[in-house]
Amino acid sequence: MTTDIRALTHLEAAVWDLGPFLPEGSTDARAGLVTLLDDADALCLTIEVRRGTIADIDAPALAALMGLVAEVGDCVGRAASYVELDHSTDTGDEARGALVALVQERATAISNRILFVDLEWAALADTRARELLASPELGFCAHHLETARAARPYLLSEPEERILAEKQVSSSSAWARLYDETLGVLTVELGAGPVPFELGFTQLQSADRIARKQAAEAITA
């Protein structure tokens, strides 16, 4: 029995509650996002005090530092999750796209401010790193720290890493957003009328051979 693709269009009416990503009490999405990013920037000030000291840090101090790094990640991650999910509901909306760009640019700048933490940690001698990782205080971030050290052969200097991160905003990230925005407005003729391209593309994975054939013909038409 062939699936009626239009029976799936009720998904277009689904609405996500993205409010939990924003600060409590937020009534304006843009203002809430800016607050999250401002909070992350403020945390960076405390983290930056540790620049140049990681080589001599002890386990409790490193745990406190990584706790601050995690808080920065939480703020930036919530802002990024909000704009990406919001944008996916209407990729043709310029206002949503502008919010994605705003968050990506500020998130990159924030990440670059604390980039030195991972670089200085990766530069530690193996013996010292193992001693620190054996401390129970670092259990919550041990996987991250181990992963950072595993990347040592591929790390560049801090200025070079900063440049690569900044270029990504206007290169791969920008192209990915353009791809989403382009596909978001495309439709294909499937069945009795046009349906969103993504919906037609989904039918290529249908268990129904006829449905797959119809979708393939519509997409390549």
CSV table of C-alpha atoms in Angstrom, one decimal, residues 44-171:
chain,number,residue,atom,x,y,z
A,44,CYS,CA,35.6,34.3,29.9
A,45,LEU,CA,37.1,37.2,32.0
A,46,THR,CA,37.6,34.9,35.0
A,47,ILE,CA,39.0,32.1,32.8
A,48,GLU,CA,41.5,34.4,31.0
A,49,VAL,CA,43.1,35.2,34.3
A,50,ARG,CA,44.6,31.6,34.1
A,51,ARG,CA,46.4,32.2,30.8
A,52,GLY,CA,49.9,31.0,31.1
A,53,THR,CA,49.4,29.1,34.3
A,54,ILE,CA,48.1,25.7,33.2
A,55,ALA,CA,51.6,24.2,33.4
A,56,ASP,CA,51.7,24.8,37.1
A,57,ILE,CA,48.0,24.2,38.0
A,58,ASP,CA,46.9,21.7,40.6
A,59,ALA,CA,43.9,19.4,40.3
A,60,PRO,CA,41.4,21.5,42.4
A,61,ALA,CA,42.3,24.6,40.5
A,62,LEU,CA,42.0,22.8,37.1
A,63,ALA,CA,38.6,21.4,38.2
A,64,ALA,CA,37.4,24.9,39.0
A,65,LEU,CA,38.7,26.2,35.7
A,66,MET,CA,37.1,23.4,33.7
A,67,GLY,CA,33.8,24.1,35.6
A,68,LEU,CA,33.9,27.6,34.3
A,69,VAL,CA,34.7,26.4,30.8
A,70,ALA,CA,31.7,24.0,31.0
A,71,GLU,CA,29.5,27.0,32.0
A,72,VAL,CA,30.6,28.9,28.9
A,73,GLY,CA,29.8,25.8,26.8
A,74,ASP,CA,26.4,25.6,28.4
A,75,CYS,CA,25.5,29.2,27.6
A,76,VAL,CA,26.9,29.1,24.0
A,77,GLY,CA,25.3,25.6,23.4
A,78,ARG,CA,21.9,26.8,24.5
A,79,ALA,CA,22.1,29.8,22.2
A,80,ALA,CA,23.3,27.7,19.3
A,81,SER,CA,20.6,25.0,19.8
A,82,TYR,CA,17.9,27.6,20.0
A,83,VAL,CA,18.8,29.4,16.7
A,84,GLU,CA,19.5,26.2,14.8
A,85,LEU,CA,16.2,24.6,15.7
A,86,ASP,CA,14.3,27.8,15.2
A,87,HIS,CA,15.9,28.3,11.8
A,88,SER,CA,15.1,24.8,10.7
A,89,THR,CA,11.4,25.5,11.1
A,90,ASP,CA,11.6,28.2,8.4
A,91,THR,CA,14.9,28.4,6.6
A,92,GLY,CA,13.5,31.1,4.3
A,93,ASP,CA,13.0,33.6,7.1
A,94,GLU,CA,15.7,36.2,6.9
A,95,ALA,CA,15.3,37.2,10.6
A,96,ARG,CA,15.9,33.6,11.7
A,97,GLY,CA,19.0,33.4,9.5
A,98,ALA,CA,20.3,36.6,10.9
A,99,LEU,CA,20.0,35.2,14.4
A,100,VAL,CA,22.0,32.1,13.3
A,101,ALA,CA,24.8,34.4,12.0
A,102,LEU,CA,24.8,36.5,15.1
A,103,VAL,CA,25.2,33.5,17.4
A,104,GLN,CA,27.8,31.8,15.2
A,105,GLU,CA,29.9,34.9,15.1
A,106,ARG,CA,29.8,35.6,18.8
A,107,ALA,CA,30.2,31.9,19.7
A,108,THR,CA,33.4,31.8,17.7
A,109,ALA,CA,34.7,34.9,19.4
A,110,ILE,CA,33.9,33.5,22.8
A,111,SER,CA,35.5,30.1,22.0
A,112,ASN,CA,38.7,31.9,20.8
A,113,ARG,CA,39.0,33.7,24.1
A,114,ILE,CA,39.4,30.5,26.0
A,115,LEU,CA,41.1,28.5,23.3
A,116,PHE,CA,44.4,28.7,25.3
A,117,VAL,CA,43.0,26.4,28.0
A,118,ASP,CA,43.0,23.3,25.7
A,119,LEU,CA,46.2,24.3,24.0
A,120,GLU,CA,48.1,24.8,27.3
A,121,TRP,CA,46.7,21.6,28.7
A,122,ALA,CA,47.7,19.7,25.6
A,123,ALA,CA,51.2,21.0,25.9
A,124,LEU,CA,51.7,19.5,29.4
A,125,ALA,CA,54.1,16.6,29.9
A,126,ASP,CA,52.4,13.2,29.8
A,127,THR,CA,53.5,12.4,33.3
A,128,ARG,CA,52.0,15.5,34.8
A,129,ALA,CA,48.8,15.1,32.8
A,130,ARG,CA,48.4,11.5,34.0
A,131,GLU,CA,48.8,12.7,37.6
A,132,LEU,CA,46.1,15.3,37.2
A,133,LEU,CA,43.7,13.0,35.4
A,134,ALA,CA,44.0,10.5,38.3
A,135,SER,CA,42.4,13.1,40.6
A,136,PRO,CA,38.8,12.5,41.4
A,137,GLU,CA,38.0,16.2,41.1
A,138,LEU,CA,38.5,16.0,37.4
A,139,GLY,CA,36.2,13.0,36.8
A,140,PHE,CA,33.5,15.2,35.3
A,141,CYS,CA,35.8,16.5,32.6
A,142,ALA,CA,38.4,13.7,32.1
A,143,HIS,CA,37.0,12.7,28.8
A,144,HIS,CA,37.3,16.2,27.4
A,145,LEU,CA,40.8,16.6,28.7
A,146,GLU,CA,41.9,13.2,27.3
A,147,THR,CA,40.4,14.1,23.9
A,148,ALA,CA,42.2,17.4,23.9
A,149,ARG,CA,45.5,15.7,24.4
A,150,ALA,CA,44.8,13.1,21.8
A,151,ALA,CA,44.6,16.0,19.2
A,152,ARG,CA,48.1,17.2,20.1
A,153,PRO,CA,49.8,16.2,16.8
A,154,TYR,CA,47.2,18.2,14.9
A,155,LEU,CA,47.1,21.4,17.0
A,156,LEU,CA,48.5,24.7,15.6
A,157,SER,CA,49.6,27.8,17.4
A,158,GLU,CA,46.9,29.8,19.1
A,159,PRO,CA,46.9,32.6,16.4
A,160,GLU,CA,46.5,30.0,13.7
A,161,GLU,CA,43.7,28.1,15.5
A,162,ARG,CA,41.9,31.4,16.0
A,163,ILE,CA,42.1,32.2,12.2
A,164,LEU,CA,40.8,28.8,11.3
A,165,ALA,CA,37.8,29.2,13.7
A,166,GLU,CA,37.0,32.7,12.4
A,167,LYS,CA,37.2,31.5,8.7
A,168,GLN,CA,34.7,28.7,9.4
A,169,VAL,CA,32.0,31.3,10.1
A,170,SER,CA,32.2,32.6,6.6
A,171,SER,CA,33.1,29.4,4.9
